[in-house]
Short mmCIF file of C-alpha atoms in Angstrom, two decimals:
data_model
loop_
_atom_site.label_atom_id
_atom_site.label_comp_id
_atom_site.label_asym_id
_atom_site.label_seq_id
_atom_site.Cartn_x
_atom_site.Cartn_y
_atom_site.Cartn_z
CA MET A 1 227.09 60.87 -103.97
CA ILE A 2 230.07 63.24 -103.92
CA LYS A 3 228.39 65.49 -101.38
CA PHE A 4 227.75 62.49 -99.17
CA VAL A 5 231.33 61.28 -99.50
CA LEU A 6 232.73 64.67 -98.62
CA LEU A 7 230.56 64.77 -95.51
CA ALA A 8 232.59 61.79 -94.35
CA LEU A 9 235.63 64.03 -93.96
CA GLY A 10 234.81 64.46 -90.31
CA VAL A 11 235.74 60.84 -89.69
CA LEU A 12 238.62 60.60 -92.12
CA ALA A 13 241.41 61.30 -89.65
CA VAL A 14 242.70 58.13 -88.04
CA GLN A 15 241.49 58.14 -84.47
CA ALA A 16 243.25 56.66 -81.48
CA VAL A 17 241.84 53.20 -80.80
CA PRO A 18 241.55 52.22 -77.13
CA ARG A 19 243.93 49.50 -76.08
CA PRO A 20 241.89 46.27 -76.16
CA ASP A 21 240.88 45.19 -72.66
CA HIS A 22 241.92 41.59 -73.37
CA LEU A 23 245.49 42.48 -74.38
CA ASP A 24 248.17 41.19 -72.03
CA ASP A 25 251.94 40.91 -72.20
CA SER A 26 252.19 37.28 -73.28
CA PRO A 27 254.35 37.03 -76.43
CA PHE A 28 252.01 34.81 -78.46
CA PHE A 29 248.70 34.77 -76.59
CA PRO A 30 247.72 38.45 -76.32
CA VAL A 31 243.99 37.96 -76.67
CA ASP A 32 241.28 35.75 -75.26
CA MET A 33 241.66 32.45 -77.07
CA GLU A 34 237.87 32.29 -77.39
CA ASP A 35 238.34 34.98 -80.06
CA ALA A 36 240.69 32.83 -82.09
CA THR A 37 239.87 30.36 -84.84
CA PRO A 38 240.59 26.84 -83.54
CA GLY A 39 243.85 25.37 -84.78
CA PRO A 40 243.87 22.28 -86.96
CA THR A 41 244.55 18.79 -85.69
CA GLU A 42 247.36 18.53 -88.21
CA ALA A 43 249.50 20.94 -90.20
CA PRO A 44 251.02 20.66 -93.68
CA SER A 45 254.55 21.45 -92.53
CA GLU A 46 256.90 21.56 -89.59
CA CYS A 47 256.86 25.35 -89.86
CA GLU A 48 253.12 25.48 -89.42
CA ASN A 49 253.24 23.03 -86.52
CA PHE A 50 255.71 25.38 -84.86
CA MET A 51 253.56 28.44 -85.60
CA TYR A 52 250.50 26.72 -84.13
CA SER A 53 252.49 25.78 -81.03
CA LYS A 54 253.13 29.49 -80.53
CA GLY A 55 249.47 30.44 -80.83
CA MET A 56 248.95 31.08 -84.53
CA LYS A 57 245.66 29.73 -85.86
CA SER A 58 244.68 27.88 -89.02
CA ASN A 59 243.22 31.04 -90.56
CA TYR A 60 246.51 32.95 -90.31
CA GLY A 61 246.97 33.07 -94.09
CA MET A 62 243.52 34.46 -94.70
CA ALA A 63 243.83 36.98 -91.85
CA ILE A 64 247.21 38.28 -93.01
CA ALA A 65 246.22 38.35 -96.69
CA HIS A 66 243.17 40.48 -95.87
CA ARG A 67 245.33 43.05 -94.12
CA LEU A 68 248.02 42.99 -96.82
CA HIS A 69 245.78 43.33 -99.85
CA SER A 70 245.78 47.14 -100.08
CA LEU A 71 248.86 48.02 -98.02
CA THR A 72 251.25 50.64 -99.44
CA VAL A 73 254.72 51.91 -98.63
CA GLU A 74 253.23 55.06 -97.11
CA ASP A 75 250.75 53.08 -95.02
CA ILE A 76 253.58 50.96 -93.62
CA LYS A 77 255.42 54.12 -92.58
CA TYR A 78 252.31 55.73 -91.08
CA TYR A 79 250.95 52.77 -89.12
CA PHE A 80 254.14 50.85 -88.30
CA GLY A 81 256.79 53.56 -88.36
CA VAL A 82 259.16 51.86 -90.81
CA THR A 83 260.36 53.20 -94.16
CA VAL A 84 260.64 50.36 -96.65
CA PRO A 85 262.27 50.43 -100.10
CA ALA A 86 260.47 49.84 -103.37
CA ASP A 87 261.82 46.28 -103.37
CA ASN A 88 260.25 45.39 -100.01
CA GLY A 89 258.98 41.85 -100.58
CA ILE A 90 255.56 42.57 -99.05
CA PRO A 91 253.01 41.15 -101.49
CA THR A 92 249.69 42.83 -102.12
CA VAL A 93 246.82 42.95 -104.60
CA ASN A 94 247.25 45.08 -107.71
CA LEU A 95 244.71 47.92 -107.81
CA ASP A 96 244.72 47.77 -111.61
CA MET A 97 241.90 45.39 -112.52
CA ALA A 98 242.41 45.63 -116.28
CA ALA A 99 242.25 42.38 -118.23
CA ASN A 100 245.44 40.32 -117.88
CA ALA A 101 247.06 42.81 -115.49
CA ALA A 102 249.01 41.05 -112.76
CA ARG A 103 246.57 40.35 -109.94
CA VAL A 104 249.21 40.15 -107.21
CA ILE A 105 252.35 42.24 -107.07
CA PRO A 106 255.42 41.19 -105.05
CA ASN A 107 256.05 44.53 -103.35
CA ALA A 108 253.80 46.96 -101.52
CA PRO A 109 253.66 49.93 -103.92
CA LEU A 110 253.99 53.66 -103.44
CA ALA A 111 250.51 55.07 -102.92
CA THR A 112 251.21 58.34 -104.76
CA TYR A 113 249.37 60.26 -102.07
CA ASP A 114 249.16 64.01 -102.42
CA ASP A 115 251.54 65.16 -99.70
CA SER A 116 250.16 68.69 -99.80
CA PHE A 117 247.42 67.23 -97.55
CA SER A 118 248.43 66.85 -93.93
CA SER A 119 246.06 64.09 -92.76
CA MET A 120 246.28 60.48 -93.90
CA GLY A 121 242.50 60.46 -94.14
CA LEU A 122 242.36 63.17 -96.78
CA LYS A 123 245.24 61.54 -98.64
CA HIS A 124 243.25 58.31 -98.81
CA LEU A 125 240.09 60.10 -99.93
CA ASP A 126 241.92 62.07 -102.59
CA LYS A 127 243.41 58.92 -104.06
CA ILE A 128 239.99 57.27 -104.31
CA LEU A 129 238.32 60.28 -105.87
CA ARG A 130 241.15 60.75 -108.37
CA HIS A 131 240.23 57.31 -109.73
CA MET A 132 236.47 57.45 -109.28
CA ASP A 133 235.74 57.29 -113.02
CA ASP A 134 237.98 54.28 -113.57
CA LYS A 135 235.80 51.15 -113.41
CA LYS A 136 238.90 48.95 -113.44
CA TYR A 137 240.48 50.53 -110.38
CA SER A 138 240.41 48.78 -107.02
CA ILE A 139 237.54 46.53 -105.91
CA ILE A 140 235.32 45.56 -108.81
CA ASN A 141 231.64 46.51 -108.41
CA TYR A 142 232.30 48.85 -105.49
CA ASN A 143 230.92 52.36 -105.90
CA THR A 144 232.86 55.38 -104.69
CA LEU A 145 231.34 55.47 -101.22
CA GLU A 146 232.04 51.77 -100.77
CA LYS A 147 235.67 52.30 -101.71
CA VAL A 148 235.85 55.07 -99.11
CA ALA A 149 234.32 52.73 -96.51
CA HIS A 150 236.86 50.08 -97.48
CA THR A 151 239.72 52.52 -96.88
CA PHE A 152 238.40 53.42 -93.43
CA HIS A 153 237.99 49.74 -92.64
CA MET A 154 241.59 48.95 -93.56
CA SER A 155 242.78 51.93 -91.55
CA GLU A 156 240.94 50.50 -88.54
CA LEU A 157 242.57 47.10 -88.94
CA TRP A 158 246.06 48.57 -89.39
CA THR A 159 245.59 50.87 -86.41
CA ARG A 160 244.55 47.98 -84.18
CA ALA A 161 247.38 45.81 -85.50
CA SER A 162 249.84 48.58 -84.68
CA TYR A 163 249.14 48.08 -80.94
CA TYR A 164 250.24 44.47 -81.13
CA TYR A 165 253.16 45.45 -83.35
CA ASP A 166 254.37 47.85 -80.65
CA LEU A 167 253.92 45.14 -78.01
CA LEU A 168 256.16 42.81 -79.98
CA LYS A 169 258.99 45.32 -79.70
CA ASN A 170 259.18 44.31 -76.03
CA THR A 171 258.44 40.62 -76.55
CA PRO A 172 259.88 39.90 -80.00
CA ALA A 173 259.09 36.79 -81.98
CA CYS A 174 261.87 34.24 -82.22
CA ASP A 175 263.89 33.72 -85.40
CA GLU A 176 262.12 30.44 -86.17
CA MET A 177 258.70 32.08 -86.03
CA CYS A 178 259.85 34.88 -88.30
CA ALA A 179 261.43 32.51 -90.80
CA CYS A 180 258.19 30.52 -91.00
CA ILE A 181 255.66 33.33 -91.16
CA THR A 182 257.54 35.37 -93.77
CA ASP A 183 258.08 32.38 -96.08
CA VAL A 184 254.94 33.30 -98.00
CA ALA A 185 255.78 31.08 -100.97
CA ASN A 186 255.60 28.00 -98.74
CA ASN A 187 252.83 28.87 -96.29
CA ASP A 188 249.20 29.94 -96.66
CA ILE A 189 249.76 33.69 -97.07
CA LEU A 190 250.56 34.01 -100.78
CA PRO A 191 247.85 31.52 -101.89
CA GLU A 192 245.31 33.46 -99.82
CA ILE A 193 246.40 36.75 -101.42
CA GLU A 194 246.06 35.14 -104.84
CA LEU A 195 242.59 33.87 -103.95
CA LEU A 196 241.53 37.26 -102.60
CA ALA A 197 242.80 38.96 -105.76
CA LEU A 198 240.72 36.62 -107.90
CA LYS A 199 237.62 37.27 -105.80
CA ILE A 200 238.10 41.03 -105.95
CA LYS A 201 238.57 40.98 -109.71
CA PHE A 202 235.90 38.36 -110.46
CA PRO A 203 233.18 38.56 -107.79
CA GLY A 204 231.47 35.24 -107.22
CA ILE A 205 234.20 33.20 -108.91
CA THR A 206 234.30 30.55 -106.15
CA SER A 207 230.58 30.56 -105.35
CA GLY A 208 229.79 27.34 -107.19
CA ALA A 209 227.45 29.34 -109.44
CA ALA A 210 229.89 30.22 -112.21
CA PRO A 211 229.83 33.99 -112.80
CA GLY A 212 230.47 33.76 -116.54
CA LYS A 213 233.73 34.65 -118.24
CA PRO A 214 236.30 37.27 -117.23
CA GLY A 215 235.07 40.77 -117.85
CA ASP A 216 231.49 39.97 -118.83
CA GLY A 217 229.95 41.57 -115.74
CA ALA A 218 227.76 38.55 -115.10
CA TRP A 219 227.97 38.78 -111.31
CA PRO A 220 226.24 42.01 -110.29
CA ILE A 221 226.65 41.83 -106.52
CA ASN A 222 229.56 43.28 -104.60
CA TYR A 223 232.37 41.12 -103.36
CA ALA A 224 231.97 41.07 -99.57
CA TYR A 225 235.74 41.21 -99.05
CA ASN A 226 235.32 41.70 -95.31
CA GLN A 227 233.93 38.17 -94.96
CA PRO A 228 236.30 35.17 -95.02
CA HIS A 229 235.80 32.42 -97.53
CA ASN A 230 233.52 29.67 -96.31
CA ASP A 231 235.96 26.78 -96.31
CA ASN A 232 238.92 26.89 -93.93
CA SER A 233 239.31 23.12 -93.87
CA ILE A 234 242.68 21.44 -94.10
CA GLU A 235 241.60 19.85 -97.37
CA PHE A 236 240.64 23.15 -98.99
CA ARG A 237 243.81 24.81 -97.78
CA ARG A 238 245.86 22.05 -99.40
CA VAL A 239 243.95 22.47 -102.65
CA LEU A 240 244.51 26.22 -102.49
CA ARG A 241 248.22 25.85 -101.78
CA ASP A 242 248.64 23.52 -104.76
CA PHE A 243 246.53 25.62 -107.12
CA ASP A 244 248.33 27.06 -110.15
CA PHE A 245 247.60 30.79 -110.30
CA SER A 246 249.91 31.32 -113.29
CA GLY A 247 249.08 31.42 -116.96
CA PRO A 248 246.55 33.23 -119.16
CA GLU A 249 243.85 34.84 -117.06
CA GLU A 250 240.94 33.09 -118.75
CA GLU A 251 242.55 29.71 -118.06
CA VAL A 252 243.17 30.64 -114.41
CA PHE A 253 239.56 31.79 -114.19
CA GLU A 254 238.24 28.48 -115.52
CA ARG A 255 240.48 26.42 -113.21
CA ALA A 256 239.43 28.49 -110.20
CA VAL A 257 235.72 27.99 -110.96
CA GLU A 258 236.33 24.25 -111.17
CA GLU A 259 238.79 23.71 -108.32
CA LEU A 260 238.33 26.49 -105.76
CA ASP A 261 234.61 26.24 -105.03
CA ASP A 262 234.19 27.36 -101.40
CA HIS A 263 230.51 28.36 -101.74
CA ASP A 264 231.43 31.99 -101.16
CA GLU A 265 228.66 33.92 -102.93
CA SER A 266 230.23 37.16 -101.70
CA GLU A 267 226.93 38.95 -101.50
CA CYS A 268 226.47 42.21 -99.68
CA ASP A 269 224.13 45.16 -100.04
CA HIS A 270 225.30 48.20 -101.95
CA LEU A 271 226.03 51.02 -99.56
CA ASN A 272 223.20 53.35 -100.54
CA ASN A 273 220.99 53.51 -97.44
CA GLU A 274 221.12 53.24 -93.66
CA LYS A 275 220.04 49.60 -93.63
CA ALA A 276 222.96 48.66 -95.87
CA TRP A 277 225.37 50.64 -93.70
CA ALA A 278 224.09 48.82 -90.61
CA SER A 279 225.07 45.54 -92.28
CA TRP A 280 228.50 46.82 -93.34
CA ARG A 281 229.06 48.39 -89.94
CA GLN A 282 228.35 45.13 -88.14
CA GLY A 283 230.61 43.27 -90.54
CA PHE A 284 233.44 45.64 -89.72
CA LYS A 285 232.79 45.22 -86.00
CA ASN A 286 232.85 41.46 -86.38
CA MET A 287 236.49 41.48 -87.46
CA ASN A 288 238.42 39.21 -85.10
CA ASP A 289 241.04 41.13 -83.12
CA PHE A 290 243.21 38.05 -82.88
CA ASP A 291 243.65 38.30 -86.64
CA ASN A 292 245.10 41.79 -86.16
CA TYR A 293 247.62 40.21 -83.82
CA GLN A 294 248.54 37.55 -86.36
CA PHE A 295 249.10 40.29 -88.93
CA ALA A 296 251.20 42.22 -86.41
CA ILE A 297 253.49 39.21 -86.02
CA TYR A 298 253.98 39.07 -89.79
CA MET A 299 254.75 42.79 -89.97
CA HIS A 300 257.03 42.58 -86.92
CA CYS A 301 259.04 39.84 -88.60
CA LYS A 302 259.02 41.36 -92.08
CA LEU A 303 259.96 44.86 -91.03
CA ARG A 304 262.69 44.09 -88.54
CA ASP A 305 265.33 43.91 -91.29
CA PHE A 306 264.57 47.41 -92.64
#
């Protein structure tokens, strides 16, 4: 396994991604709207109605949460060119999956990369391999190679989002948009991060086939984090927004099994052969580029005060 992982060093360096052909200079409609998730017929708040009027889609919370969930201070500097303080207000998923550890942390953390390495790729790889014996580190049930693949995948999304982020420097979002999209406590972003954190820590928790109790290892299949949950309805989003993620972890677990059933079985093949990689590869390719744009708007708004 280690030999195979190290062979991946040839692709570790972040490569320049071609500017998407469908990108134009419109401030809120940079991509073909056929690529975007249809907006809802109603929105829970005036803020969301405004965001939808400017081109944001009903999956914005899920899209942004996916791209936030492993973001670090160093990644923000590398991909978006902004140095943020420790108290940065950019929520993300805690990599510590120990029992009762906070699942979501309020600030993107320092990555503790080894700066004696010059490339971001080798810094990412080193961090993964330094924790490869820790079964409670990062995505539960992922093996080392899968954690490496996850890092490359996130690098791809952040690199693509950086194009839209740079575009927004010339066509900045208005103050109202920024106030709405960064108000994560009152929009879909923080609930989606909380949901993603639960799914990463307890694979299969919202599948409808209860995966047992926290920590019992009853769900043996990987969490297919690169796939969205299966219910983006207005009703489910309201349930998610009202869900209480606080309290003892076992109680949160039991409430989530009961209330957050979205039929997401989160199944994917372990990355141990070419057939499995073909499936993962296609999943990565299927990522919607419009979602990178939605994330870029969030980062544009969040980082403009630093």
